[in-house]
mmCIF file of C-alpha atoms and ligand atoms in Angstrom:
data_model
loop_
_atom_site.group_PDB
_atom_site.id
_atom_site.type_symbol
_atom_site.label_atom_id
_atom_site.label_comp_id
_atom_site.label_asym_id
_atom_site.label_seq_id
_atom_site.Cartn_x
_atom_site.Cartn_y
_atom_site.Cartn_z
ATOM 1 C CA MET T 1 0.005 -0.013 0.001
ATOM 2 C CA HIS T 2 1.569 3.251 -1.108
ATOM 3 C CA VAL T 3 0.368 6.168 0.924
ATOM 4 C CA THR T 4 1.945 9.662 0.982
ATOM 5 C CA LEU T 5 2.012 11.849 4.051
ATOM 6 C CA ARG T 6 0.233 14.497 2.038
ATOM 7 C CA GLN T 7 -2.654 12.189 1.255
ATOM 8 C CA LEU T 8 -2.818 11.069 4.851
ATOM 9 C CA SER T 9 -2.941 14.582 6.247
ATOM 10 C CA VAL T 10 -5.667 15.690 3.785
ATOM 11 C CA PHE T 11 -7.668 12.558 4.570
ATOM 12 C CA HIS T 12 -7.158 13.286 8.299
ATOM 13 C CA ALA T 13 -8.620 16.778 7.965
ATOM 14 C CA VAL T 14 -11.653 15.527 5.974
ATOM 15 C CA ALA T 15 -12.238 12.670 8.449
ATOM 16 C CA SER T 16 -11.843 14.972 11.512
ATOM 17 C CA HIS T 17 -14.429 17.490 10.204
ATOM 18 C CA ARG T 18 -16.509 14.971 8.241
ATOM 19 C CA SER T 19 -16.502 17.660 5.578
ATOM 20 C CA PHE T 20 -14.488 18.278 2.400
ATOM 21 C CA THR T 21 -15.317 21.991 2.545
ATOM 22 C CA ARG T 22 -14.028 22.538 6.077
ATOM 23 C CA ALA T 23 -10.924 20.423 5.402
ATOM 24 C CA ALA T 24 -10.200 22.596 2.370
ATOM 25 C CA GLU T 25 -10.560 25.756 4.489
ATOM 26 C CA GLU T 26 -8.289 24.444 7.192
ATOM 27 C CA LEU T 27 -5.595 23.371 4.781
ATOM 28 C CA HIS T 28 -5.981 26.453 2.578
ATOM 29 C CA LEU T 29 -6.624 24.275 -0.450
ATOM 30 C CA SER T 30 -9.408 24.289 -3.031
ATOM 31 C CA GLN T 31 -12.128 21.682 -2.594
ATOM 32 C CA PRO T 32 -11.222 19.855 -5.807
ATOM 33 C CA ALA T 33 -7.622 19.592 -4.597
ATOM 34 C CA VAL T 34 -8.826 17.973 -1.404
ATOM 35 C CA SER T 35 -11.107 15.571 -3.284
ATOM 36 C CA MET T 36 -8.194 14.645 -5.581
ATOM 37 C CA GLN T 37 -5.897 13.744 -2.659
ATOM 38 C CA VAL T 38 -8.644 11.592 -1.059
ATOM 39 C CA LYS T 39 -9.417 9.932 -4.404
ATOM 40 C CA GLN T 40 -5.759 9.073 -4.909
ATOM 41 C CA LEU T 41 -5.528 7.638 -1.418
ATOM 42 C CA GLU T 42 -8.661 5.506 -2.060
ATOM 43 C CA GLU T 43 -7.087 4.231 -5.226
ATOM 44 C CA ASN T 44 -3.876 3.365 -3.417
ATOM 45 C CA VAL T 45 -5.754 1.616 -0.683
ATOM 46 C CA GLY T 46 -8.073 -0.104 -3.142
ATOM 47 C CA LEU T 47 -11.222 0.585 -1.107
ATOM 48 C CA PRO T 48 -13.526 3.643 -0.556
ATOM 49 C CA LEU T 49 -12.816 5.505 2.628
ATOM 50 C CA PHE T 50 -15.962 7.676 2.742
ATOM 51 C CA GLU T 51 -19.615 7.047 2.084
ATOM 52 C CA HIS T 52 -21.794 9.920 0.922
ATOM 53 C CA LEU T 53 -25.353 9.695 2.229
ATOM 54 C CA GLY T 54 -27.352 12.711 1.330
ATOM 55 C CA LYS T 55 -25.309 15.729 2.272
ATOM 56 C CA LYS T 56 -23.394 13.916 4.974
ATOM 57 C CA ILE T 57 -20.270 11.842 4.697
ATOM 58 C CA TYR T 58 -19.417 8.855 6.794
ATOM 59 C CA LEU T 59 -16.250 6.784 7.246
ATOM 60 C CA THR T 60 -16.350 3.295 5.801
ATOM 61 C CA GLU T 61 -14.719 0.440 7.746
ATOM 62 C CA ALA T 62 -11.489 1.012 5.794
ATOM 63 C CA GLY T 63 -11.893 4.738 6.412
ATOM 64 C CA THR T 64 -12.150 4.102 10.161
ATOM 65 C CA GLU T 65 -8.918 2.051 10.094
ATOM 66 C CA MET T 66 -7.214 4.787 8.050
ATOM 67 C CA PHE T 67 -8.463 7.440 10.503
ATOM 68 C CA ARG T 68 -6.905 5.537 13.427
ATOM 69 C CA CYS T 69 -3.646 5.489 11.508
ATOM 70 C CA SER T 70 -3.803 9.178 10.512
ATOM 71 C CA ARG T 71 -4.564 10.200 14.138
ATOM 72 C CA ALA T 72 -1.502 8.326 15.383
ATOM 73 C CA VAL T 73 0.716 9.844 12.772
ATOM 74 C CA ALA T 74 -0.628 13.368 13.419
ATOM 75 C CA GLN T 75 -0.025 12.954 17.124
ATOM 76 C CA GLN T 76 3.469 11.611 16.622
ATOM 77 C CA LEU T 77 4.299 14.475 14.274
ATOM 78 C CA ALA T 78 2.991 17.021 16.766
ATOM 79 C CA GLU T 79 5.073 15.576 19.590
ATOM 80 C CA THR T 80 8.203 15.440 17.458
ATOM 81 C CA GLU T 81 7.631 19.008 16.367
ATOM 82 C CA GLN T 82 7.368 20.058 19.999
ATOM 83 C CA THR T 83 10.547 18.224 20.955
ATOM 84 C CA ILE T 84 12.444 19.725 18.078
ATOM 85 C CA ALA T 85 11.213 23.250 18.935
ATOM 86 C CA GLU T 86 12.344 22.692 22.520
ATOM 87 C CA LEU T 87 15.749 21.460 21.402
ATOM 88 C CA ARG T 88 16.120 24.468 19.174
ATOM 89 C CA GLY T 89 15.218 26.732 22.061
ATOM 90 C CA VAL T 90 17.832 25.144 24.300
ATOM 91 C CA GLU T 91 20.421 24.947 21.632
ATOM 92 C CA ARG T 92 20.500 28.629 20.902
ATOM 93 C CA GLY T 93 19.630 29.961 24.337
ATOM 94 C CA GLN T 94 21.303 32.519 26.526
ATOM 95 C CA LEU T 95 21.585 31.823 30.182
ATOM 96 C CA ALA T 96 22.559 34.263 32.958
ATOM 97 C CA VAL T 97 23.493 32.452 36.185
ATOM 98 C CA ALA T 98 24.559 34.150 39.366
ATOM 99 C CA VAL T 99 26.040 32.209 42.276
ATOM 100 C CA ALA T 100 27.169 32.848 45.811
ATOM 101 C CA SER T 101 30.920 33.100 46.162
ATOM 102 C CA THR T 102 30.772 29.915 48.224
ATOM 103 C CA VAL T 103 28.752 28.103 45.522
ATOM 104 C CA ASN T 104 31.430 28.960 43.025
ATOM 105 C CA TYR T 105 33.577 26.147 44.491
ATOM 106 C CA PHE T 106 31.314 23.627 42.733
ATOM 107 C CA ALA T 107 29.299 25.714 40.230
ATOM 108 C CA PRO T 108 31.898 25.450 37.436
ATOM 109 C CA ARG T 109 31.533 21.658 37.586
ATOM 110 C CA LEU T 110 27.722 22.013 37.184
ATOM 111 C CA LEU T 111 28.138 24.436 34.318
ATOM 112 C CA ALA T 112 30.708 22.247 32.581
ATOM 113 C CA GLY T 113 28.327 19.302 32.615
ATOM 114 C CA PHE T 114 25.494 21.476 31.327
ATOM 115 C CA SER T 115 27.613 23.034 28.591
ATOM 116 C CA GLN T 116 28.674 19.606 27.382
ATOM 117 C CA ARG T 117 25.076 18.612 27.029
ATOM 118 C CA PHE T 118 23.902 21.890 25.506
ATOM 119 C CA PRO T 119 26.897 23.349 23.797
ATOM 120 C CA GLY T 120 24.848 26.005 21.967
ATOM 121 C CA VAL T 121 23.715 27.760 25.174
ATOM 122 C CA HIS T 122 25.751 30.829 25.907
ATOM 123 C CA ILE T 123 26.223 31.075 29.676
ATOM 124 C CA SER T 124 27.331 34.140 31.652
ATOM 125 C CA LEU T 125 28.269 33.541 35.268
ATOM 126 C CA SER T 126 28.390 36.193 37.944
ATOM 127 C CA VAL T 127 29.807 35.484 41.402
ATOM 128 C CA THR T 128 29.050 37.549 44.498
ATOM 129 C CA ASN T 129 27.993 37.237 48.087
ATOM 130 C CA ARG T 130 24.419 36.771 49.372
ATOM 131 C CA GLU T 131 23.705 40.480 49.571
ATOM 132 C CA GLY T 132 24.782 40.941 45.957
ATOM 133 C CA LEU T 133 22.579 38.045 44.884
ATOM 134 C CA LEU T 134 19.516 39.470 46.564
ATOM 135 C CA LYS T 135 20.087 42.768 44.750
ATOM 136 C CA ASN T 136 20.604 40.823 41.571
ATOM 137 C CA LEU T 137 17.190 39.107 42.043
ATOM 138 C CA GLU T 138 15.514 42.380 42.840
ATOM 139 C CA GLY T 139 16.879 43.915 39.648
ATOM 140 C CA ASN T 140 15.914 40.811 37.628
ATOM 141 C CA GLU T 141 19.481 40.580 36.333
ATOM 142 C CA SER T 142 19.901 36.774 36.149
ATOM 143 C CA ASP T 143 17.762 33.831 35.022
ATOM 144 C CA ILE T 144 18.855 31.515 37.805
ATOM 145 C CA VAL T 145 20.594 32.143 41.135
ATOM 146 C CA LEU T 146 22.313 29.508 43.253
ATOM 147 C CA MET T 147 22.558 30.628 46.888
ATOM 148 C CA GLY T 148 21.725 29.930 50.532
ATOM 149 C CA GLN T 149 18.048 30.118 51.646
ATOM 150 C CA PRO T 150 16.676 33.458 50.499
ATOM 151 C CA PRO T 151 14.444 35.545 52.805
ATOM 152 C CA SER T 152 10.734 34.824 52.493
ATOM 153 C CA SER T 153 10.011 38.560 52.240
ATOM 154 C CA GLN T 154 11.058 38.671 48.552
ATOM 155 C CA GLU T 155 8.721 37.113 45.991
ATOM 156 C CA LEU T 156 10.929 34.252 44.921
ATOM 157 C CA VAL T 157 10.732 30.600 43.974
ATOM 158 C CA ALA T 158 13.445 28.734 45.869
ATOM 159 C CA GLU T 159 14.073 24.978 45.757
ATOM 160 C CA PRO T 160 16.719 23.331 47.879
ATOM 161 C CA PHE T 161 19.121 21.121 45.890
ATOM 162 C CA MET T 162 22.031 20.277 48.107
ATOM 163 C CA LEU T 163 23.194 20.281 51.714
ATOM 164 C CA ASN T 164 25.635 23.020 52.741
ATOM 165 C CA PRO T 165 27.286 22.088 56.042
ATOM 166 C CA LEU T 166 29.234 24.918 57.760
ATOM 167 C CA VAL T 167 32.274 23.689 59.677
ATOM 168 C CA ILE T 168 34.885 25.197 61.972
ATOM 169 C CA ILE T 169 38.397 25.035 60.502
ATOM 170 C CA ALA T 170 41.706 25.204 62.336
ATOM 171 C CA PRO T 171 45.365 24.725 61.416
ATOM 172 C CA PRO T 172 46.494 21.074 61.995
ATOM 173 C CA ASP T 173 48.648 21.993 65.008
ATOM 174 C CA HIS T 174 45.905 23.804 66.886
ATOM 175 C CA PRO T 175 45.371 22.372 70.404
ATOM 176 C CA LEU T 176 41.561 21.960 69.880
ATOM 177 C CA THR T 177 42.213 19.454 67.051
ATOM 178 C CA ARG T 178 42.997 16.861 69.754
ATOM 179 C CA LEU T 179 39.628 17.255 71.482
ATOM 180 C CA ARG T 180 36.270 15.518 70.695
ATOM 181 C CA ARG T 181 32.835 17.099 71.154
ATOM 182 C CA ILE T 182 34.211 20.485 72.074
ATOM 183 C CA LYS T 183 31.702 22.546 74.050
ATOM 184 C CA LEU T 184 30.442 25.720 72.360
ATOM 185 C CA ASN T 185 31.457 27.707 75.485
ATOM 186 C CA ARG T 186 35.021 26.633 74.944
ATOM 187 C CA LEU T 187 35.074 28.553 71.652
ATOM 188 C CA GLN T 188 34.782 31.851 73.536
ATOM 189 C CA ASN T 189 38.504 31.632 74.320
ATOM 190 C CA GLU T 190 39.306 31.625 70.549
ATOM 191 C CA THR T 191 39.510 34.331 67.903
ATOM 192 C CA PHE T 192 37.351 33.867 64.799
ATOM 193 C CA LEU T 193 38.000 35.316 61.397
ATOM 194 C CA LEU T 194 34.863 36.701 59.859
ATOM 195 C CA ARG T 195 33.478 36.957 56.351
ATOM 196 C CA GLU T 196 32.220 40.402 55.335
ATOM 197 C CA PRO T 197 28.678 41.619 56.324
ATOM 198 C CA GLY T 198 26.384 40.556 53.513
ATOM 199 C CA SER T 199 27.923 37.100 53.362
ATOM 200 C CA GLY T 200 25.394 34.299 53.865
ATOM 201 C CA THR T 201 28.001 32.252 55.734
ATOM 202 C CA ARG T 202 28.528 35.098 58.182
ATOM 203 C CA ILE T 203 24.814 35.668 58.723
ATOM 204 C CA ALA T 204 24.286 31.948 59.408
ATOM 205 C CA MET T 205 27.269 31.868 61.793
ATOM 206 C CA GLU T 206 26.079 34.942 63.745
ATOM 207 C CA ARG T 207 22.527 33.615 63.969
ATOM 208 C CA PHE T 208 23.747 30.196 65.241
ATOM 209 C CA PHE T 209 25.814 31.696 68.127
ATOM 210 C CA ALA T 210 23.260 34.424 68.934
ATOM 211 C CA GLU T 211 20.572 31.748 69.345
ATOM 212 C CA ARG T 212 22.803 29.972 71.844
ATOM 213 C CA ARG T 213 23.802 33.206 73.566
ATOM 214 C CA ILE T 214 27.454 32.689 72.839
ATOM 215 C CA THR T 215 29.615 35.703 72.110
ATOM 216 C CA LEU T 216 32.726 34.963 70.035
ATOM 217 C CA SER T 217 35.724 37.173 69.945
ATOM 218 C CA THR T 218 36.286 38.149 66.413
ATOM 219 C CA GLY T 219 39.434 39.007 64.598
ATOM 220 C CA MET T 220 39.999 40.162 61.050
ATOM 221 C CA GLU T 221 37.188 40.551 58.554
ATOM 222 C CA MET T 222 37.859 39.123 55.090
ATOM 223 C CA ASN T 223 35.667 39.155 52.007
ATOM 224 C CA THR T 224 36.508 35.797 50.447
ATOM 225 C CA ASN T 225 36.562 32.163 51.531
ATOM 226 C CA GLU T 226 40.113 31.982 50.153
ATOM 227 C CA ALA T 227 41.243 34.721 52.481
ATOM 228 C CA ILE T 228 39.600 33.054 55.466
ATOM 229 C CA LYS T 229 41.322 29.738 54.702
ATOM 230 C CA GLN T 230 44.740 31.367 54.245
ATOM 231 C CA GLY T 231 44.227 33.339 57.446
ATOM 232 C CA VAL T 232 43.383 30.186 59.393
ATOM 233 C CA GLU T 233 46.360 28.362 57.921
ATOM 234 C CA ALA T 234 48.598 31.269 58.948
ATOM 235 C CA GLY T 235 47.292 31.043 62.537
ATOM 236 C CA LEU T 236 45.307 34.326 62.590
ATOM 237 C CA GLY T 237 42.300 32.551 64.157
ATOM 238 C CA LEU T 238 39.647 29.871 63.512
ATOM 239 C CA GLY T 239 37.172 30.135 60.659
ATOM 240 C CA ILE T 240 33.702 28.992 59.826
ATOM 241 C CA VAL T 241 33.216 28.043 56.179
ATOM 242 C CA SER T 242 31.109 25.823 54.022
ATOM 243 C CA LEU T 243 32.578 22.339 53.792
ATOM 244 C CA HIS T 244 32.407 22.762 49.994
ATOM 245 C CA THR T 245 35.248 25.297 50.103
ATOM 246 C CA VAL T 246 37.852 23.184 51.905
ATOM 247 C CA GLY T 247 38.048 19.830 50.043
ATOM 248 C CA LEU T 248 41.571 20.438 48.814
ATOM 249 C CA GLU T 249 42.982 21.834 52.096
ATOM 250 C CA LEU T 250 41.589 18.843 54.066
ATOM 251 C CA GLU T 251 43.094 16.420 51.562
ATOM 252 C CA MET T 252 46.443 18.140 51.769
ATOM 253 C CA LYS T 253 46.157 18.223 55.557
ATOM 254 C CA ARG T 254 46.643 21.992 55.577
ATOM 255 C CA LEU T 255 43.421 22.462 57.544
ATOM 256 C CA VAL T 256 41.435 20.368 59.995
ATOM 257 C CA ILE T 257 37.746 20.406 60.867
ATOM 258 C CA LEU T 258 37.133 20.755 64.599
ATOM 259 C CA ASN T 259 34.822 18.346 66.309
ATOM 260 C CA VAL T 260 32.428 20.771 68.017
ATOM 261 C CA GLU T 261 29.047 20.002 69.568
ATOM 262 C CA ALA T 262 26.048 21.052 67.401
ATOM 263 C CA PHE T 263 28.286 21.333 64.366
ATOM 264 C CA PRO T 264 28.167 21.352 61.394
ATOM 265 C CA ILE T 265 25.616 24.125 61.013
ATOM 266 C CA GLU T 266 23.174 22.543 58.599
ATOM 267 C CA ARG T 267 22.223 24.708 55.685
ATOM 268 C CA GLN T 268 21.060 24.014 52.169
ATOM 269 C CA TRP T 269 21.817 25.419 48.770
ATOM 270 C CA TYR T 270 18.821 26.685 46.781
ATOM 271 C CA VAL T 271 18.120 27.213 43.125
ATOM 272 C CA VAL T 272 16.260 30.487 43.008
ATOM 273 C CA HIS T 273 14.391 32.765 40.550
ATOM 274 C CA ARG T 274 11.831 35.482 40.816
ATOM 275 C CA GLN T 275 8.244 34.433 41.193
ATOM 276 C CA GLY T 276 6.343 34.858 37.989
ATOM 277 C CA LYS T 277 9.517 35.095 35.950
ATOM 278 C CA ARG T 278 9.051 33.554 32.497
ATOM 279 C CA LEU T 279 12.013 31.232 32.427
ATOM 280 C CA SER T 280 13.524 30.754 28.954
ATOM 281 C CA ARG T 281 13.736 27.179 27.778
ATOM 282 C CA ALA T 282 17.472 27.179 28.543
ATOM 283 C CA ALA T 283 16.856 28.470 32.071
ATOM 284 C CA GLN T 284 14.179 25.866 32.747
ATOM 285 C CA VAL T 285 16.399 23.066 31.482
ATOM 286 C CA PHE T 286 19.293 24.395 33.595
ATOM 287 C CA LYS T 287 17.158 24.496 36.711
ATOM 288 C CA ASP T 288 16.010 20.898 36.137
ATOM 289 C CA TYR T 289 19.615 19.949 35.477
ATOM 290 C CA VAL T 290 20.786 21.399 38.812
ATOM 291 C CA LEU T 291 17.981 19.618 40.708
ATOM 292 C CA ASP T 292 18.774 16.331 38.936
ATOM 293 C CA GLU T 293 22.572 16.543 39.228
ATOM 294 C CA ALA T 294 22.590 17.565 42.887
ATOM 295 C CA ASN T 295 22.787 14.019 44.180
ATOM 296 C CA SER T 296 25.852 12.997 42.275
ATOM 297 C CA LEU T 297 27.459 16.348 42.959
ATOM 298 C CA GLN T 298 26.860 15.964 46.673
ATOM 299 C CA GLY T 299 29.140 12.949 46.750
ATOM 300 C CA GLU T 300 31.864 14.797 44.771
ATOM 301 C CA VAL T 301 31.983 18.013 46.725
ATOM 302 C CA GLN T 302 31.701 16.541 50.223
ATOM 303 C CA PRO T 303 34.984 15.004 51.351
ATOM 304 C CA ALA T 304 34.611 11.348 52.476
ATOM 305 C CA GLY T 305 34.009 11.030 56.171
ATOM 306 C CA GLN T 306 32.338 14.434 56.242
ATOM 307 C CA ARG T 307 28.951 13.468 54.907
ATOM 308 C CA HIS T 308 26.353 14.350 57.463
ATOM 309 C CA ARG T 309 22.771 13.626 58.182
ATOM 310 C CA GLU T 310 20.010 15.899 56.980
HETATM 311 P P1 LIG D 1 28.305 33.635 50.936
HETATM 312 O O1 LIG D 1 27.492 32.311 50.626
HETATM 313 O O2 LIG D 1 28.799 33.440 52.348
HETATM 314 O O3 LIG D 1 29.458 33.538 49.927
HETATM 315 O O4 LIG D 1 27.432 34.820 50.757
HETATM 316 C C1 LIG D 1 26.145 32.339 50.339
HETATM 317 C C2 LIG D 1 25.353 31.758 51.446
HETATM 318 O O5 LIG D 1 25.888 31.009 52.241
HETATM 319 O O6 LIG D 1 24.154 32.108 51.536
#
C-alpha cells in the first residue's frame, strides 16, 4: 500500500471534520484539490474511505482504520515538532547564572556538565555574596541564582538542591584538634576570622551563636573564603566556612575540621528565581539539570567522612 504523508494529512482533515469543505478551508486548499488527494488515497488503498449519504459523509470500515492511523501519525508528528522546537530553544539559548561566592567552588563543575550537554547555550556567570545576589534578584538581572536560603520577604521561587554544612576550620597544630565534642562555650577563648557583612556564611554563623547566647571574639574581617582559609592556615584565628570550600585543604592536611558540639551548622543550597519570571527554555532546562545533578554532585563536593545527616 503506497500512501503519501500528504494524502494522509488531507484525509485526516476531512475525516476529522466529516467535511470536504471545512478540510479545504483548514488546509488552505481548493475543494477539488482535497477531493483529488482523497481519491488518490482511495485508489492506493483499493477501497472507498468515505460514504456519501445525502449531504453527509461517513467513514467506511477501511476509512475508520485509516483514520486511526492518521490520528496516530498526526499525534506523533505534533510531539516530534514540539521536541524539536524545545531542542532548538535550548540549543540557541542565553543563560545568565549568578552564584554565591561559596557556591562557586562547585558551580563550574555543574556548568561544565550542562555546557557539554547543551553546547549552543551561551552562559554568563556572575559570582558575588548573598547580599549581591539578593540585589541581583531584585533587579531581575539573572535567570537563575544558586545561593543559601533566600528571605521569604522577597517574591521568589526557591528549591533546595544540596546540603551546605558549615564547619569550623583550624590549622593542624591547633590544640583543639586533639579534642572531641568540644563545648560551644570553649570557643569563647578563641578568635574567629569573619566573612564580610552581607555574606550568607557570616549571617548563618552569627545567627547560630546568637541563638545559643554565645559571644565569640572576632578578629580580622575578610571578604573571600580563600582569604579566610589562608588566614586560618597562617594562625590568625579559627574560621567558619562551607565544607564545600575546603576539600583540597583537608586532603592536603593543611586544615582540620574541629569536632564541636552542634556542628556542622546545617544549611542548604537553593536554586532560586523570581516568582512569575518567564524562564527561557534554557533556564528551565538548567534548573532541572541542577535539581537532577545535585545527588551525584553531593558525593563529589563533600569529602569522604564528612557526609552528614540531613
Ligand atoms: P556567601 O554564601 O557566604 O558567599 O554569601 C552564600 C550563602 O551562604 O548564603
